XYZ file of C-alpha atoms in Angstrom:
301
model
C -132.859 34.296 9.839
C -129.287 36.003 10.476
C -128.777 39.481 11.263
C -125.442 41.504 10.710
C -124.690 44.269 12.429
C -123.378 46.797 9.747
C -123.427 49.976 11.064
C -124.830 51.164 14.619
C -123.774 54.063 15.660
C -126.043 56.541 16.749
C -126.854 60.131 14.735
C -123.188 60.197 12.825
C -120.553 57.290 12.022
C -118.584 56.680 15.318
C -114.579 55.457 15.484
C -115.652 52.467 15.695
C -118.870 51.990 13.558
C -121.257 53.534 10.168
C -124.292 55.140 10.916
C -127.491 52.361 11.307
C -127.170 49.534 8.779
C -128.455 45.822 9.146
C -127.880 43.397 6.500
C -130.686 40.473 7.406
C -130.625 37.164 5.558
C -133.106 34.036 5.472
C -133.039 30.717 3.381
C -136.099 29.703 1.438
C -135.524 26.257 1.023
C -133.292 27.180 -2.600
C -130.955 30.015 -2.160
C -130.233 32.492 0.411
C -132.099 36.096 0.169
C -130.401 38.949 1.605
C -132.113 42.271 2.664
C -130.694 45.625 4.051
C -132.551 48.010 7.396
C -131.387 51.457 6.415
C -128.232 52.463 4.436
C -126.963 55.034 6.820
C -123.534 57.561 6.552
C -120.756 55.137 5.991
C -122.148 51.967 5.704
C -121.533 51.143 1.971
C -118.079 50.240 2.827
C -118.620 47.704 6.077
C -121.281 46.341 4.235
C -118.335 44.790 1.343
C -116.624 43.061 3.857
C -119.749 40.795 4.762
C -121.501 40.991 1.146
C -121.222 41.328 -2.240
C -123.769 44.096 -3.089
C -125.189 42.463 -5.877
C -126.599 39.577 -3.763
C -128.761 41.998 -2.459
C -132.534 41.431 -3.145
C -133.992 44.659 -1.601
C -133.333 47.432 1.178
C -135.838 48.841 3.788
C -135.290 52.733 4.609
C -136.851 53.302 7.909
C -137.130 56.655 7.566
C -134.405 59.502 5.833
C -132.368 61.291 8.203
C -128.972 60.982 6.872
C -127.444 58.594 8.759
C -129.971 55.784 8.044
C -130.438 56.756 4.211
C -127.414 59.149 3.191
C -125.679 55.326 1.862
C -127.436 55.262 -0.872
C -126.003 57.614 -2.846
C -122.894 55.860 -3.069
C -124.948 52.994 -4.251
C -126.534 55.051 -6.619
C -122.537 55.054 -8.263
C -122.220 51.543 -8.184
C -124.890 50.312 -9.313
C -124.999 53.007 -12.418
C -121.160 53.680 -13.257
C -119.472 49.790 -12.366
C -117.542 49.154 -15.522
C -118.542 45.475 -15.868
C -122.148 46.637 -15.898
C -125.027 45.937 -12.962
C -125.833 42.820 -14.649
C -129.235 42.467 -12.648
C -132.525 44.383 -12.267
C -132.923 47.822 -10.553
C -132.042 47.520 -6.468
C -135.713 47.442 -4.834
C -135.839 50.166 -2.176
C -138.801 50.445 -0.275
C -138.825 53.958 1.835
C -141.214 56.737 2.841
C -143.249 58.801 -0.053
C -139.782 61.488 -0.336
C -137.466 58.563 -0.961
C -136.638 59.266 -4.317
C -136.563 63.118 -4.442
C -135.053 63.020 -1.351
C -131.990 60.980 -3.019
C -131.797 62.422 -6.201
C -131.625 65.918 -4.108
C -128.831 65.049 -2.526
C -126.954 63.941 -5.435
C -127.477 67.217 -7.221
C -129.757 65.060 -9.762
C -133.251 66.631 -11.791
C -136.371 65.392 -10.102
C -137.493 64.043 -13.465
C -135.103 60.878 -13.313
C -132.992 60.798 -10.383
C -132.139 57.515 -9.582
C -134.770 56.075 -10.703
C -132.794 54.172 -13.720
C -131.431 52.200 -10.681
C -133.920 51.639 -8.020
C -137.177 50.519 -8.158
C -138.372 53.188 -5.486
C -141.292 52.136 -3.236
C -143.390 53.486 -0.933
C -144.477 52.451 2.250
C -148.195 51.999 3.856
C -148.499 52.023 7.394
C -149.711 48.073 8.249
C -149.209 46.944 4.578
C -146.590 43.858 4.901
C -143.854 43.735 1.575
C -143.391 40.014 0.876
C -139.794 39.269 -0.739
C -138.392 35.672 -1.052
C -138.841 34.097 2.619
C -139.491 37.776 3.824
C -142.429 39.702 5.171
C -141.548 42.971 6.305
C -144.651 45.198 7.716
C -144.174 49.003 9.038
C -145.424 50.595 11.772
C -145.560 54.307 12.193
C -143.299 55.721 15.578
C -142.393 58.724 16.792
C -140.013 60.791 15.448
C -139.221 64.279 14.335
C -139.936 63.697 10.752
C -142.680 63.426 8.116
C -142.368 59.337 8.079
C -140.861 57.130 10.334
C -141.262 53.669 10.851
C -140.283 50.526 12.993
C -140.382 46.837 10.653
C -141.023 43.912 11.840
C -139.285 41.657 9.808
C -141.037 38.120 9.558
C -139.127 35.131 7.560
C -140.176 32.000 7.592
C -137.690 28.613 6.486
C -137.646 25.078 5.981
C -135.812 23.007 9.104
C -134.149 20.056 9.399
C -136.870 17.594 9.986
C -139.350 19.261 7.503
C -140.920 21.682 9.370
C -141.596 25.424 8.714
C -140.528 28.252 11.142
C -141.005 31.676 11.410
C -138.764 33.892 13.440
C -139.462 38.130 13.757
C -137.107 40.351 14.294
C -138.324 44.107 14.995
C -136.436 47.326 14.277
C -137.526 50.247 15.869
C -135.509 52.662 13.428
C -135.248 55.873 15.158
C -138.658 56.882 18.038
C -139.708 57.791 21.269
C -141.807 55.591 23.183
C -145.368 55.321 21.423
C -147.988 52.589 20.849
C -146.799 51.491 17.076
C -143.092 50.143 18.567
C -144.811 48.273 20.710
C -147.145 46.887 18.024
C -144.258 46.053 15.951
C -142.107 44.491 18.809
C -144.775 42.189 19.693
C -143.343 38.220 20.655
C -140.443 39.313 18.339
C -137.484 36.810 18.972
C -135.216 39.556 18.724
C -135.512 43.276 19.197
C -133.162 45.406 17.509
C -134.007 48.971 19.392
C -132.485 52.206 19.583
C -131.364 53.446 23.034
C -129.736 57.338 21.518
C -130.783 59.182 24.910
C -130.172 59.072 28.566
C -132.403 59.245 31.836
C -131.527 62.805 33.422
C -129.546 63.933 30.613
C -132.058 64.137 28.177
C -135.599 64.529 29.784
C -136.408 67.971 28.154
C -136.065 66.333 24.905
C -139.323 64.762 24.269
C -140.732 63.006 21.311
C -137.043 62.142 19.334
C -135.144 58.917 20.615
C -135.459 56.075 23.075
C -133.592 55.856 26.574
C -132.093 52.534 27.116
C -134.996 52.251 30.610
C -137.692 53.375 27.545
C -136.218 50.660 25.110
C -136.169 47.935 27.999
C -140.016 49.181 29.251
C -140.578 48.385 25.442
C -139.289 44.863 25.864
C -140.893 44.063 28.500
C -144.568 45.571 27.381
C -144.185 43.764 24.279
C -143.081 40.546 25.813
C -140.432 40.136 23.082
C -137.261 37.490 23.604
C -134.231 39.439 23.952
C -133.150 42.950 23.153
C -130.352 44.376 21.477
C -129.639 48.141 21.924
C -128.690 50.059 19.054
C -127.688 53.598 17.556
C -126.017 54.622 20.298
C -124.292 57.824 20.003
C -120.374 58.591 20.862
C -121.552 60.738 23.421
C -123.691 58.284 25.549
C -122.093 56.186 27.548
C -123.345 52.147 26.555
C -122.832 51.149 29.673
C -125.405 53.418 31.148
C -128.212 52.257 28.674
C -127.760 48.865 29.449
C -127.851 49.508 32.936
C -131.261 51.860 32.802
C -132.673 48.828 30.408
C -131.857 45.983 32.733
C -133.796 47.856 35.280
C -136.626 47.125 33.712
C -136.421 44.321 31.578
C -135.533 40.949 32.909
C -134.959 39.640 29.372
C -131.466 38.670 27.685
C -129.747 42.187 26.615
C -127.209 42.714 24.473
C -125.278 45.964 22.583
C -124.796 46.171 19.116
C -121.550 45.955 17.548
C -120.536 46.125 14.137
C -120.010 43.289 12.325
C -121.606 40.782 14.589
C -123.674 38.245 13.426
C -126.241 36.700 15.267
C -129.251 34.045 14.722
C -132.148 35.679 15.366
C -134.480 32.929 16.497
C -131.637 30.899 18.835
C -130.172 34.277 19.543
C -126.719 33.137 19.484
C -124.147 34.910 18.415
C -122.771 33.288 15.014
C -119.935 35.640 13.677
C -117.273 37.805 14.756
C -116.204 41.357 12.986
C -113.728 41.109 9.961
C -110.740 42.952 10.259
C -109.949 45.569 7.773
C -108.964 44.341 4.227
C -105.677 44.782 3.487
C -103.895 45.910 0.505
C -99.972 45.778 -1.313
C -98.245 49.276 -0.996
C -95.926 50.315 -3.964
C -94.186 52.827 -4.945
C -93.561 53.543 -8.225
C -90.762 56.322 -7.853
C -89.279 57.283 -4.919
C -89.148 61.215 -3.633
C -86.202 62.398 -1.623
C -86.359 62.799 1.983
C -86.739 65.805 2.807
C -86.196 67.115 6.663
C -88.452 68.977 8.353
C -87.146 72.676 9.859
C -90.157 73.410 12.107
C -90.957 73.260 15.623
C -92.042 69.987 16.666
C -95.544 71.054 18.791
C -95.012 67.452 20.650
C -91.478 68.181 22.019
C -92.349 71.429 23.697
């Protein structure tokens, strides 16, 4: 299993990141099946550079504040107004009970229909694993300032070399506080993808909402998981202070998330690098004249 890092910046898109996105993939012996954690503000684009979005089999909302869910509206367009035509069955999204009002809300769309011509909108149950290709994905409710929120442990299990099967988990802890379902759904994971939003001092009034990064490493370390890699990380806190507070308490590998990093979840090497930013021809068709600008120049005063 391989995750991408598509988008990990905390609350909003950051300079240098989306909102929370993970594009996950695992081999099932015949082809390779590609999922997505969240679809947050921004994401849609990243996500190109590493994927076409029509090799994805299914995406996994963790819960729908904006900037893990707002993405799919844009996917909503491509999916329903590409020119060549989707070609393939409705995207499989798999969300909390609102999903699909939610969605069509935003888009300014009647209740009725939505979006549901183009995604095959389902919801989760707490505990209830969703098999997909070599997939299991199971939720666990967390704690978080909305109606349903969720951490998924992500199970995928794949031939190797020499005949054998192996499973490796990977555990997202979406958006929560510390509370007794993250650490269910951490449990022996080989990696743990976990937010670390808040920091210790800064932040203590604010109870019940996001993880520090000493809460996300006491998380680690309760649920005895392999190595941790902080996530959703605002512009405003300061990554090397999470790290710091989590290495305190967790004696585990750490790591921070960056966007467009790939790593292997199980071996927990790191296997790709970010793309740079596509580039495109400029033109111009007709030229305007120059024209000189008469105003003060607010940088030479």
């Amino acid at each position: 299993m391989k995750l991408t890092i598509i988008g990990c910046t905390g609350s909003f898109p950051g300079p240098g990141s989306p909102a929370s996105c993970y594009l996950v993939s695992a081999f099932d012996g015949e082809r390779q099946w590609k999922i997505l954690l969240d679809l947050g503000s921004g994401a849609l684009g990243v996500l190109q550079r590493y994927t076409d979005i029509k090799d994805l089999d299914a995406i996994f909302i963790s819960h729908l504040h904006p900037d893990h869910c707002m993405d799919l509206c844009g996917m909503h367009v491509a999916i329903r107004w590409d020119p060549a035509g989707w070609g393939r069955d409705r995207m499989l999204v798999h969300g909390p009970a609102a999903t699909a009002d939610r969605m069509a809300t935003a888009y300014g769309l009647p209740l009725e229909e939505g979006m549901h011509p183009d995604f095959d909108f389902q919801n989760w149950k707490a505990h209830e694993p969703v098999k997909i290709g070599p997939f299991s994905i199971t939720p666990y409710p967390v704690l978080h300032p909305i109606e349903e929120s969720y951490a998924l442990r992500v199970e995928a299990t794949e031939p190797m070399a020499d005949g054998t099967m192996r499973t490796s988990v990977l555990t997202y802890s979406g958006d929560t506080d510390s509370c007794p379902g993250l650490i269910e759904a951490a449990q022996g994971a080989d990696m743990f993808l976990c937010e670390a939003a808040f920091q210790e001092g800064r932040d203590d009034s604010i109870k019940g909402v996001h993880l520090t990064g000493r809460r996300a490493g006491q998380a680690a370390t309760e649920a005895g998981v392999e190595r941790l890699l902080l996530t959703h990380v605002p512009v405003w806190t300061d990554i090397n202070t999470v790290v710091k507070e989590a290495k305190e308490v967790y004696s585990g590998g750490i790591a921070v998330a960056v966007s467009g990093v790939t790593y292997g979840v199980w071996s927990g090497s790191q296997l790709g690098t970010p793309k740079a930013l596509p580039t495109a021809p400029v033109s111009i068709v007709r030229s305007a004249p120059t024209r000189e600008w008469q105003g003060i120049d607010p940088s030479k005063k």
